[in-house]
PDB file of N, CA and C in Angstrom:
ATOM      1  N   MET U   1      -7.470  10.312  -7.994  1.00 94.00           N
ATOM      2  CA  MET U   1      -6.154   9.878  -7.579  1.00 94.00           C
ATOM      3  C   MET U   1      -6.246   8.694  -6.606  1.00 94.00           C
ATOM      4  N   ARG U   2      -7.238   8.727  -5.733  1.00 96.00           N
ATOM      5  CA  ARG U   2      -7.386   7.659  -4.741  1.00 96.00           C
ATOM      6  C   ARG U   2      -7.520   6.290  -5.412  1.00 96.00           C
ATOM      7  N   ASP U   3      -8.323   6.211  -6.453  1.00 96.00           N
ATOM      8  CA  ASP U   3      -8.505   4.934  -7.147  1.00 96.00           C
ATOM      9  C   ASP U   3      -7.195   4.448  -7.768  1.00 96.00           C
ATOM     10  N   LYS U   4      -6.423   5.363  -8.303  1.00 97.00           N
ATOM     11  CA  LYS U   4      -5.144   5.002  -8.925  1.00 97.00           C
ATOM     12  C   LYS U   4      -4.153   4.513  -7.864  1.00 97.00           C
ATOM     13  N   VAL U   5      -4.104   5.174  -6.730  1.00 97.00           N
ATOM     14  CA  VAL U   5      -3.213   4.755  -5.646  1.00 97.00           C
ATOM     15  C   VAL U   5      -3.634   3.380  -5.130  1.00 97.00           C
ATOM     16  N   LYS U   6      -4.922   3.158  -5.045  1.00 95.00           N
ATOM     17  CA  LYS U   6      -5.427   1.843  -4.628  1.00 95.00           C
ATOM     18  C   LYS U   6      -4.964   0.772  -5.613  1.00 95.00           C
ATOM     19  N   GLN U   7      -5.028   1.094  -6.889  1.00 96.00           N
ATOM     20  CA  GLN U   7      -4.538   0.173  -7.916  1.00 96.00           C
ATOM     21  C   GLN U   7      -3.042  -0.109  -7.715  1.00 96.00           C
ATOM     22  N   PHE U   8      -2.266   0.919  -7.387  1.00 97.00           N
ATOM     23  CA  PHE U   8      -0.833   0.734  -7.137  1.00 97.00           C
ATOM     24  C   PHE U   8      -0.595  -0.228  -5.969  1.00 97.00           C
ATOM     25  N   ILE U   9      -1.410  -0.100  -4.928  1.00 95.00           N
ATOM     26  CA  ILE U   9      -1.279  -0.977  -3.764  1.00 95.00           C
ATOM     27  C   ILE U   9      -1.568  -2.420  -4.167  1.00 95.00           C
ATOM     28  N   TYR U  10      -2.658  -2.622  -4.905  1.00 95.00           N
ATOM     29  CA  TYR U  10      -2.993  -3.972  -5.373  1.00 95.00           C
ATOM     30  C   TYR U  10      -1.879  -4.547  -6.235  1.00 95.00           C
ATOM     31  N   GLU U  11      -1.367  -3.750  -7.165  1.00 96.00           N
ATOM     32  CA  GLU U  11      -0.297  -4.225  -8.051  1.00 96.00           C
ATOM     33  C   GLU U  11       0.947  -4.609  -7.261  1.00 96.00           C
ATOM     34  N   ALA U  12       1.322  -3.792  -6.289  1.00 96.00           N
ATOM     35  CA  ALA U  12       2.508  -4.076  -5.475  1.00 96.00           C
ATOM     36  C   ALA U  12       2.316  -5.364  -4.674  1.00 96.00           C
ATOM     37  N   LEU U  13       1.130  -5.533  -4.110  1.00 94.00           N
ATOM     38  CA  LEU U  13       0.847  -6.755  -3.358  1.00 94.00           C
ATOM     39  C   LEU U  13       0.800  -7.974  -4.270  1.00 94.00           C
ATOM     40  N   GLU U  14       0.171  -7.830  -5.430  1.00 94.00           N
ATOM     41  CA  GLU U  14       0.097  -8.952  -6.368  1.00 94.00           C
ATOM     42  C   GLU U  14       1.496  -9.378  -6.821  1.00 94.00           C
ATOM     43  N   ASP U  15       2.361  -8.397  -7.085  1.00 95.00           N
ATOM     44  CA  ASP U  15       3.737  -8.719  -7.476  1.00 95.00           C
ATOM     45  C   ASP U  15       4.456  -9.484  -6.366  1.00 95.00           C
ATOM     46  N   MET U  16       4.249  -9.041  -5.127  1.00 94.00           N
ATOM     47  CA  MET U  16       4.924  -9.683  -3.996  1.00 94.00           C
ATOM     48  C   MET U  16       4.378 -11.089  -3.747  1.00 94.00           C
ATOM     49  N   LEU U  17       3.093 -11.283  -3.940  1.00 93.00           N
ATOM     50  CA  LEU U  17       2.449 -12.557  -3.611  1.00 93.00           C
ATOM     51  C   LEU U  17       2.388 -13.535  -4.781  1.00 93.00           C
ATOM     52  N   GLU U  18       2.898 -13.117  -5.937  1.00 93.00           N
ATOM     53  CA  GLU U  18       2.873 -13.971  -7.131  1.00 93.00           C
ATOM     54  C   GLU U  18       3.455 -15.345  -6.816  1.00 93.00           C
ATOM     55  N   GLY U  19       2.724 -16.382  -7.203  1.00 91.00           N
ATOM     56  CA  GLY U  19       3.197 -17.743  -6.999  1.00 91.00           C
ATOM     57  C   GLY U  19       2.941 -18.303  -5.611  1.00 91.00           C
ATOM     58  N   THR U  20       2.184 -17.572  -4.788  1.00 89.00           N
ATOM     59  CA  THR U  20       1.872 -18.062  -3.446  1.00 89.00           C
ATOM     60  C   THR U  20       0.366 -18.256  -3.316  1.00 89.00           C
ATOM     61  N   PHE U  21      -0.023 -19.069  -2.357  1.00 87.00           N
ATOM     62  CA  PHE U  21      -1.454 -19.282  -2.104  1.00 87.00           C
ATOM     63  C   PHE U  21      -2.120 -18.006  -1.593  1.00 87.00           C
ATOM     64  N   MET U  22      -1.339 -17.078  -1.057  1.00 88.00           N
ATOM     65  CA  MET U  22      -1.895 -15.843  -0.504  1.00 88.00           C
ATOM     66  C   MET U  22      -2.433 -14.919  -1.587  1.00 88.00           C
ATOM     67  N   LEU U  23      -1.978 -15.088  -2.827  1.00 89.00           N
ATOM     68  CA  LEU U  23      -2.485 -14.273  -3.918  1.00 89.00           C
ATOM     69  C   LEU U  23      -3.992 -14.483  -4.084  1.00 89.00           C
ATOM     70  N   GLU U  24      -4.460 -15.699  -3.902  1.00 88.00           N
ATOM     71  CA  GLU U  24      -5.905 -15.977  -3.984  1.00 88.00           C
ATOM     72  C   GLU U  24      -6.665 -15.274  -2.871  1.00 88.00           C
ATOM     73  N   ASP U  25      -6.076 -15.217  -1.670  1.00 86.00           N
ATOM     74  CA  ASP U  25      -6.709 -14.506  -0.558  1.00 86.00           C
ATOM     75  C   ASP U  25      -6.876 -13.025  -0.901  1.00 86.00           C
ATOM     76  N   LEU U  26      -5.858 -12.450  -1.514  1.00 88.00           N
ATOM     77  CA  LEU U  26      -5.928 -11.051  -1.925  1.00 88.00           C
ATOM     78  C   LEU U  26      -7.037 -10.846  -2.951  1.00 88.00           C
ATOM     79  N   LYS U  27      -7.126 -11.722  -3.910  1.00 86.00           N
ATOM     80  CA  LYS U  27      -8.131 -11.584  -4.969  1.00 86.00           C
ATOM     81  C   LYS U  27      -9.555 -11.749  -4.449  1.00 86.00           C
ATOM     82  N   LYS U  28      -9.728 -12.550  -3.398  1.00 87.00           N
ATOM     83  CA  LYS U  28     -11.065 -12.796  -2.843  1.00 87.00           C
ATOM     84  C   LYS U  28     -11.609 -11.592  -2.081  1.00 87.00           C
ATOM     85  N   ASP U  29     -10.750 -10.909  -1.336  1.00 83.00           N
ATOM     86  CA  ASP U  29     -11.209  -9.828  -0.462  1.00 83.00           C
ATOM     87  C   ASP U  29     -10.171  -8.717  -0.451  1.00 83.00           C
ATOM     88  N   LYS U  30     -10.051  -8.033  -1.559  1.00 81.00           N
ATOM     89  CA  LYS U  30      -8.981  -7.058  -1.734  1.00 81.00           C
ATOM     90  C   LYS U  30      -8.950  -5.976  -0.662  1.00 81.00           C
ATOM     91  N   ASP U  31     -10.067  -5.325  -0.414  1.00 77.00           N
ATOM     92  CA  ASP U  31     -10.057  -4.185   0.493  1.00 77.00           C
ATOM     93  C   ASP U  31      -9.737  -4.564   1.932  1.00 77.00           C
ATOM     94  N   ASN U  32     -10.124  -5.758   2.342  1.00 81.00           N
ATOM     95  CA  ASN U  32      -9.909  -6.185   3.724  1.00 81.00           C
ATOM     96  C   ASN U  32      -8.748  -7.165   3.870  1.00 81.00           C
ATOM     97  N   PHE U  33      -7.955  -7.294   2.829  1.00 83.00           N
ATOM     98  CA  PHE U  33      -6.810  -8.200   2.879  1.00 83.00           C
ATOM     99  C   PHE U  33      -5.894  -7.787   4.024  1.00 83.00           C
ATOM    100  N   ARG U  34      -5.536  -8.760   4.863  1.00 83.00           N
ATOM    101  CA  ARG U  34      -4.721  -8.511   6.055  1.00 83.00           C
ATOM    102  C   ARG U  34      -3.245  -8.483   5.683  1.00 83.00           C
ATOM    103  N   ILE U  35      -2.716  -7.309   5.414  1.00 81.00           N
ATOM    104  CA  ILE U  35      -1.337  -7.158   4.958  1.00 81.00           C
ATOM    105  C   ILE U  35      -0.345  -7.598   6.024  1.00 81.00           C
ATOM    106  N   LEU U  36      -0.492  -7.080   7.227  1.00 73.00           N
ATOM    107  CA  LEU U  36       0.499  -7.347   8.268  1.00 73.00           C
ATOM    108  C   LEU U  36       0.577  -8.812   8.661  1.00 73.00           C
ATOM    109  N   SER U  37      -0.540  -9.499   8.622  1.00 78.00           N
ATOM    110  CA  SER U  37      -0.509 -10.902   9.019  1.00 78.00           C
ATOM    111  C   SER U  37       0.000 -11.795   7.892  1.00 78.00           C
ATOM    112  N   THR U  38       0.242 -11.206   6.714  1.00 82.00           N
ATOM    113  CA  THR U  38       0.664 -11.980   5.555  1.00 82.00           C
ATOM    114  C   THR U  38       2.126 -11.768   5.206  1.00 82.00           C
ATOM    115  N   LEU U  39       2.605 -10.548   5.285  1.00 86.00           N
ATOM    116  CA  LEU U  39       3.961 -10.224   4.847  1.00 86.00           C
ATOM    117  C   LEU U  39       4.928 -10.105   6.014  1.00 86.00           C
ATOM    118  N   ASP U  40       6.163 -10.525   5.791  1.00 86.00           N
ATOM    119  CA  ASP U  40       7.188 -10.253   6.801  1.00 86.00           C
ATOM    120  C   ASP U  40       7.704  -8.830   6.582  1.00 86.00           C
ATOM    121  N   SER U  41       8.587  -8.370   7.447  1.00 82.00           N
ATOM    122  CA  SER U  41       9.001  -6.970   7.394  1.00 82.00           C
ATOM    123  C   SER U  41       9.737  -6.621   6.103  1.00 82.00           C
ATOM    124  N   LEU U  42      10.568  -7.501   5.592  1.00 89.00           N
ATOM    125  CA  LEU U  42      11.285  -7.220   4.346  1.00 89.00           C
ATOM    126  C   LEU U  42      10.327  -7.133   3.165  1.00 89.00           C
ATOM    127  N   ASP U  43       9.354  -8.033   3.121  1.00 91.00           N
ATOM    128  CA  ASP U  43       8.348  -7.980   2.059  1.00 91.00           C
ATOM    129  C   ASP U  43       7.521  -6.702   2.156  1.00 91.00           C
ATOM    130  N   MET U  44       7.204  -6.304   3.374  1.00 88.00           N
ATOM    131  CA  MET U  44       6.414  -5.091   3.575  1.00 88.00           C
ATOM    132  C   MET U  44       7.177  -3.872   3.064  1.00 88.00           C
ATOM    133  N   VAL U  45       8.444  -3.793   3.383  1.00 88.00           N
ATOM    134  CA  VAL U  45       9.263  -2.669   2.902  1.00 88.00           C
ATOM    135  C   VAL U  45       9.301  -2.667   1.375  1.00 88.00           C
ATOM    136  N   SER U  46       9.441  -3.827   0.783  1.00 93.00           N
ATOM    137  CA  SER U  46       9.468  -3.933  -0.673  1.00 93.00           C
ATOM    138  C   SER U  46       8.158  -3.434  -1.288  1.00 93.00           C
ATOM    139  N   VAL U  47       7.043  -3.808  -0.703  1.00 93.00           N
ATOM    140  CA  VAL U  47       5.734  -3.358  -1.180  1.00 93.00           C
ATOM    141  C   VAL U  47       5.620  -1.834  -1.064  1.00 93.00           C
ATOM    142  N   LEU U  48       6.040  -1.285   0.059  1.00 92.00           N
ATOM    143  CA  LEU U  48       5.948   0.158   0.265  1.00 92.00           C
ATOM    144  C   LEU U  48       6.822   0.924  -0.723  1.00 92.00           C
ATOM    145  N   VAL U  49       8.023   0.427  -0.953  1.00 94.00           N
ATOM    146  CA  VAL U  49       8.925   1.075  -1.919  1.00 94.00           C
ATOM    147  C   VAL U  49       8.324   1.016  -3.323  1.00 94.00           C
ATOM    148  N   ASP U  50       7.708  -0.098  -3.649  1.00 97.00           N
ATOM    149  CA  ASP U  50       7.055  -0.240  -4.953  1.00 97.00           C
ATOM    150  C   ASP U  50       5.923   0.776  -5.102  1.00 97.00           C
ATOM    151  N   ILE U  51       5.126   0.946  -4.073  1.00 96.00           N
ATOM    152  CA  ILE U  51       4.030   1.924  -4.106  1.00 96.00           C
ATOM    153  C   ILE U  51       4.591   3.336  -4.249  1.00 96.00           C
ATOM    154  N   GLU U  52       5.630   3.650  -3.486  1.00 96.00           N
ATOM    155  CA  GLU U  52       6.265   4.967  -3.585  1.00 96.00           C
ATOM    156  C   GLU U  52       6.763   5.232  -5.003  1.00 96.00           C
ATOM    157  N   ALA U  53       7.381   4.227  -5.620  1.00 97.00           N
ATOM    158  CA  ALA U  53       7.911   4.373  -6.981  1.00 97.00           C
ATOM    159  C   ALA U  53       6.788   4.590  -7.991  1.00 97.00           C
ATOM    160  N   LYS U  54       5.699   3.857  -7.840  1.00 98.00           N
ATOM    161  CA  LYS U  54       4.561   4.004  -8.758  1.00 98.00           C
ATOM    162  C   LYS U  54       3.960   5.407  -8.650  1.00 98.00           C
ATOM    163  N   ILE U  55       3.844   5.909  -7.443  1.00 97.00           N
ATOM    164  CA  ILE U  55       3.316   7.265  -7.240  1.00 97.00           C
ATOM    165  C   ILE U  55       4.276   8.295  -7.834  1.00 97.00           C
ATOM    166  N   SER U  56       5.546   8.088  -7.630  1.00 97.00           N
ATOM    167  CA  SER U  56       6.550   8.994  -8.186  1.00 97.00           C
ATOM    168  C   SER U  56       6.498   9.014  -9.707  1.00 97.00           C
ATOM    169  N   ASP U  57       6.414   7.837 -10.309  1.00 97.00           N
ATOM    170  CA  ASP U  57       6.366   7.745 -11.771  1.00 97.00           C
ATOM    171  C   ASP U  57       5.103   8.376 -12.349  1.00 97.00           C
ATOM    172  N   GLU U  58       3.984   8.126 -11.712  1.00 96.00           N
ATOM    173  CA  GLU U  58       2.699   8.593 -12.234  1.00 96.00           C
ATOM    174  C   GLU U  58       2.453  10.084 -11.983  1.00 96.00           C
ATOM    175  N   TYR U  59       2.843  10.553 -10.793  1.00 95.00           N
ATOM    176  CA  TYR U  59       2.484  11.913 -10.391  1.00 95.00           C
ATOM    177  C   TYR U  59       3.685  12.831 -10.170  1.00 95.00           C
ATOM    178  N   ASP U  60       4.888  12.324 -10.404  1.00 96.00           N
ATOM    179  CA  ASP U  60       6.101  13.094 -10.161  1.00 96.00           C
ATOM    180  C   ASP U  60       6.095  13.664  -8.741  1.00 96.00           C
ATOM    181  N   LEU U  61       5.767  12.785  -7.803  1.00 95.00           N
ATOM    182  CA  LEU U  61       5.620  13.155  -6.405  1.00 95.00           C
ATOM    183  C   LEU U  61       6.434  12.187  -5.559  1.00 95.00           C
ATOM    184  N   SER U  62       7.336  12.727  -4.779  1.00 94.00           N
ATOM    185  CA  SER U  62       8.189  11.886  -3.941  1.00 94.00           C
ATOM    186  C   SER U  62       7.618  11.821  -2.526  1.00 94.00           C
ATOM    187  N   ILE U  63       7.199  10.617  -2.123  1.00 94.00           N
ATOM    188  CA  ILE U  63       6.670  10.428  -0.769  1.00 94.00           C
ATOM    189  C   ILE U  63       7.445   9.318  -0.079  1.00 94.00           C
ATOM    190  N   LEU U  64       7.357   9.296   1.246  1.00 90.00           N
ATOM    191  CA  LEU U  64       7.998   8.254   2.039  1.00 90.00           C
ATOM    192  C   LEU U  64       6.944   7.649   2.959  1.00 90.00           C
ATOM    193  N   ILE U  65       6.467   6.475   2.592  1.00 89.00           N
ATOM    194  CA  ILE U  65       5.400   5.817   3.354  1.00 89.00           C
ATOM    195  C   ILE U  65       5.943   5.210   4.641  1.00 89.00           C
ATOM    196  N   SER U  66       7.135   4.677   4.577  1.00 76.00           N
ATOM    197  CA  SER U  66       7.668   3.939   5.722  1.00 76.00           C
ATOM    198  C   SER U  66       8.421   4.832   6.705  1.00 76.00           C
ATOM    199  N   ALA U  67       8.025   6.064   6.804  1.00 65.00           N
ATOM    200  CA  ALA U  67       8.665   7.004   7.723  1.00 65.00           C
ATOM    201  C   ALA U  67       8.339   6.655   9.174  1.00 65.00           C
ATOM    202  N   ASP U  68       9.054   7.277  10.077  1.00 65.00           N
ATOM    203  CA  ASP U  68       8.824   7.054  11.515  1.00 65.00           C
ATOM    204  C   ASP U  68       7.366   7.287  11.892  1.00 65.00           C
ATOM    205  N   ARG U  69       6.745   8.234  11.241  1.00 66.00           N
ATOM    206  CA  ARG U  69       5.352   8.558  11.522  1.00 66.00           C
ATOM    207  C   ARG U  69       4.440   7.350  11.340  1.00 66.00           C
ATOM    208  N   ALA U  70       4.737   6.531  10.337  1.00 61.00           N
ATOM    209  CA  ALA U  70       3.916   5.350  10.078  1.00 61.00           C
ATOM    210  C   ALA U  70       3.949   4.392  11.257  1.00 61.00           C
ATOM    211  N   MET U  71       5.090   4.323  11.903  1.00 60.00           N
ATOM    212  CA  MET U  71       5.220   3.411  13.040  1.00 60.00           C
ATOM    213  C   MET U  71       4.469   3.921  14.266  1.00 60.00           C
ATOM    214  N   SER U  72       4.211   5.228  14.307  1.00 58.00           N
ATOM    215  CA  SER U  72       3.480   5.777  15.452  1.00 58.00           C
ATOM    216  C   SER U  72       1.970   5.826  15.211  1.00 58.00           C
ATOM    217  N   GLU U  73       1.550   5.723  13.970  1.00 61.00           N
ATOM    218  CA  GLU U  73       0.121   5.701  13.646  1.00 61.00           C
ATOM    219  C   GLU U  73      -0.478   4.359  14.073  1.00 61.00           C
ATOM    220  N   ARG U  74      -1.747   4.350  14.325  1.00 62.00           N
ATOM    221  CA  ARG U  74      -2.418   3.119  14.755  1.00 62.00           C
ATOM    222  C   ARG U  74      -2.776   2.260  13.545  1.00 62.00           C
ATOM    223  N   GLY U  75      -1.963   1.262  13.279  1.00 73.00           N
ATOM    224  CA  GLY U  75      -2.260   0.258  12.274  1.00 73.00           C
ATOM    225  C   GLY U  75      -2.388   0.700  10.832  1.00 73.00           C
ATOM    226  N   PRO U  76      -1.506   1.595  10.323  1.00 84.00           N
ATOM    227  CA  PRO U  76      -1.689   2.022   8.940  1.00 84.00           C
ATOM    228  C   PRO U  76      -1.421   0.923   7.909  1.00 84.00           C
ATOM    229  N   PHE U  77      -0.791  -0.153   8.323  1.00 83.00           N
ATOM    230  CA  PHE U  77      -0.474  -1.227   7.384  1.00 83.00           C
ATOM    231  C   PHE U  77      -1.325  -2.478   7.609  1.00 83.00           C
ATOM    232  N   SER U  78      -2.397  -2.349   8.358  1.00 85.00           N
ATOM    233  CA  SER U  78      -3.209  -3.520   8.693  1.00 85.00           C
ATOM    234  C   SER U  78      -3.905  -4.124   7.487  1.00 85.00           C
ATOM    235  N   THR U  79      -4.612  -3.298   6.742  1.00 88.00           N
ATOM    236  CA  THR U  79      -5.366  -3.774   5.572  1.00 88.00           C
ATOM    237  C   THR U  79      -5.073  -2.863   4.384  1.00 88.00           C
ATOM    238  N   VAL U  80      -5.549  -3.252   3.231  1.00 91.00           N
ATOM    239  CA  VAL U  80      -5.400  -2.416   2.041  1.00 91.00           C
ATOM    240  C   VAL U  80      -6.056  -1.059   2.281  1.00 91.00           C
ATOM    241  N   GLU U  81      -7.222  -1.049   2.863  1.00 91.00           N
ATOM    242  CA  GLU U  81      -7.934   0.214   3.091  1.00 91.00           C
ATOM    243  C   GLU U  81      -7.200   1.127   4.070  1.00 91.00           C
ATOM    244  N   THR U  82      -6.661   0.584   5.161  1.00 90.00           N
ATOM    245  CA  THR U  82      -5.937   1.443   6.104  1.00 90.00           C
ATOM    246  C   THR U  82      -4.643   1.959   5.481  1.00 90.00           C
ATOM    247  N   LEU U  83      -3.989   1.142   4.678  1.00 92.00           N
ATOM    248  CA  LEU U  83      -2.783   1.589   3.981  1.00 92.00           C
ATOM    249  C   LEU U  83      -3.146   2.682   2.975  1.00 92.00           C
ATOM    250  N   LEU U  84      -4.222   2.492   2.245  1.00 94.00           N
ATOM    251  CA  LEU U  84      -4.664   3.496   1.279  1.00 94.00           C
ATOM    252  C   LEU U  84      -4.963   4.820   1.975  1.00 94.00           C
ATOM    253  N   ASP U  85      -5.684   4.777   3.070  1.00 93.00           N
ATOM    254  CA  ASP U  85      -5.994   6.005   3.817  1.00 93.00           C
ATOM    255  C   ASP U  85      -4.711   6.715   4.248  1.00 93.00           C
ATOM    256  N   PHE U  86      -3.754   5.952   4.749  1.00 92.00           N
ATOM    257  CA  PHE U  86      -2.496   6.522   5.214  1.00 92.00           C
ATOM    258  C   PHE U  86      -1.710   7.138   4.053  1.00 92.00           C
ATOM    259  N   VAL U  87      -1.624   6.430   2.942  1.00 95.00           N
ATOM    260  CA  VAL U  87      -0.898   6.943   1.775  1.00 95.00           C
ATOM    261  C   VAL U  87      -1.564   8.229   1.266  1.00 95.00           C
ATOM    262  N   MET U  88      -2.875   8.264   1.245  1.00 96.00           N
ATOM    263  CA  MET U  88      -3.574   9.455   0.755  1.00 96.00           C
ATOM    264  C   MET U  88      -3.329  10.660   1.657  1.00 96.00           C
ATOM    265  N   ILE U  89      -3.205  10.445   2.944  1.00 93.00           N
ATOM    266  CA  ILE U  89      -2.866  11.549   3.867  1.00 93.00           C
ATOM    267  C   ILE U  89      -1.491  12.110   3.508  1.00 93.00           C
ATOM    268  N   ILE U  90      -0.542  11.224   3.271  1.00 93.00           N
ATOM    269  CA  ILE U  90       0.818  11.650   2.916  1.00 93.00           C
ATOM    270  C   ILE U  90       0.819  12.382   1.579  1.00 93.00           C
ATOM    271  N   VAL U  91       0.110  11.846   0.603  1.00 94.00           N
ATOM    272  CA  VAL U  91       0.032  12.471  -0.721  1.00 94.00           C
ATOM    273  C   VAL U  91      -0.584  13.872  -0.601  1.00 94.00           C
ATOM    274  N   GLU U  92      -1.666  13.987   0.138  1.00 94.00           N
ATOM    275  CA  GLU U  92      -2.328  15.275   0.304  1.00 94.00           C
ATOM    276  C   GLU U  92      -1.400  16.283   0.977  1.00 94.00           C
ATOM    277  N   GLU U  93      -0.643  15.868   1.969  1.00 91.00           N
ATOM    278  CA  GLU U  93       0.294  16.757   2.650  1.00 91.00           C
ATOM    279  C   GLU U  93       1.400  17.210   1.698  1.00 91.00           C
ATOM    280  N   GLU U  94       1.843  16.317   0.833  1.00 89.00           N
ATOM    281  CA  GLU U  94       2.925  16.663  -0.091  1.00 89.00           C
ATOM    282  C   GLU U  94       2.471  17.542  -1.249  1.00 89.00           C
ATOM    283  N   THR U  95       1.185  17.554  -1.525  1.00 89.00           N
ATOM    284  CA  THR U  95       0.697  18.349  -2.656  1.00 89.00           C
ATOM    285  C   THR U  95       0.142  19.705  -2.235  1.00 89.00           C
ATOM    286  N   LYS U  96       0.200  20.014  -0.951  1.00 82.00           N
ATOM    287  CA  LYS U  96      -0.284  21.315  -0.462  1.00 82.00           C
ATOM    288  C   LYS U  96       0.737  22.397  -0.738  1.00 82.00           C
TER     289      LYS U  96
END
């Protein structure tokens, strides 16, 4: 499941960055791509909603990534890897 969720994150970011020079930055260093320094808040929300929808469609699981908890965690949106770790925690909690 982790690999599939990672793919969802990449797809959401690629969709958001399509037609920008930042798409090349993502392709060069996917796991360490600096999400927060690249996206504004509206773009970030759009990416998170896209990831939530992909997870819902694939696993019939409703999660909320952009909850208040995310704002209290230390940097869950910093890189692809930190976002993936955070999403997997939420997914695991919802599937218990």
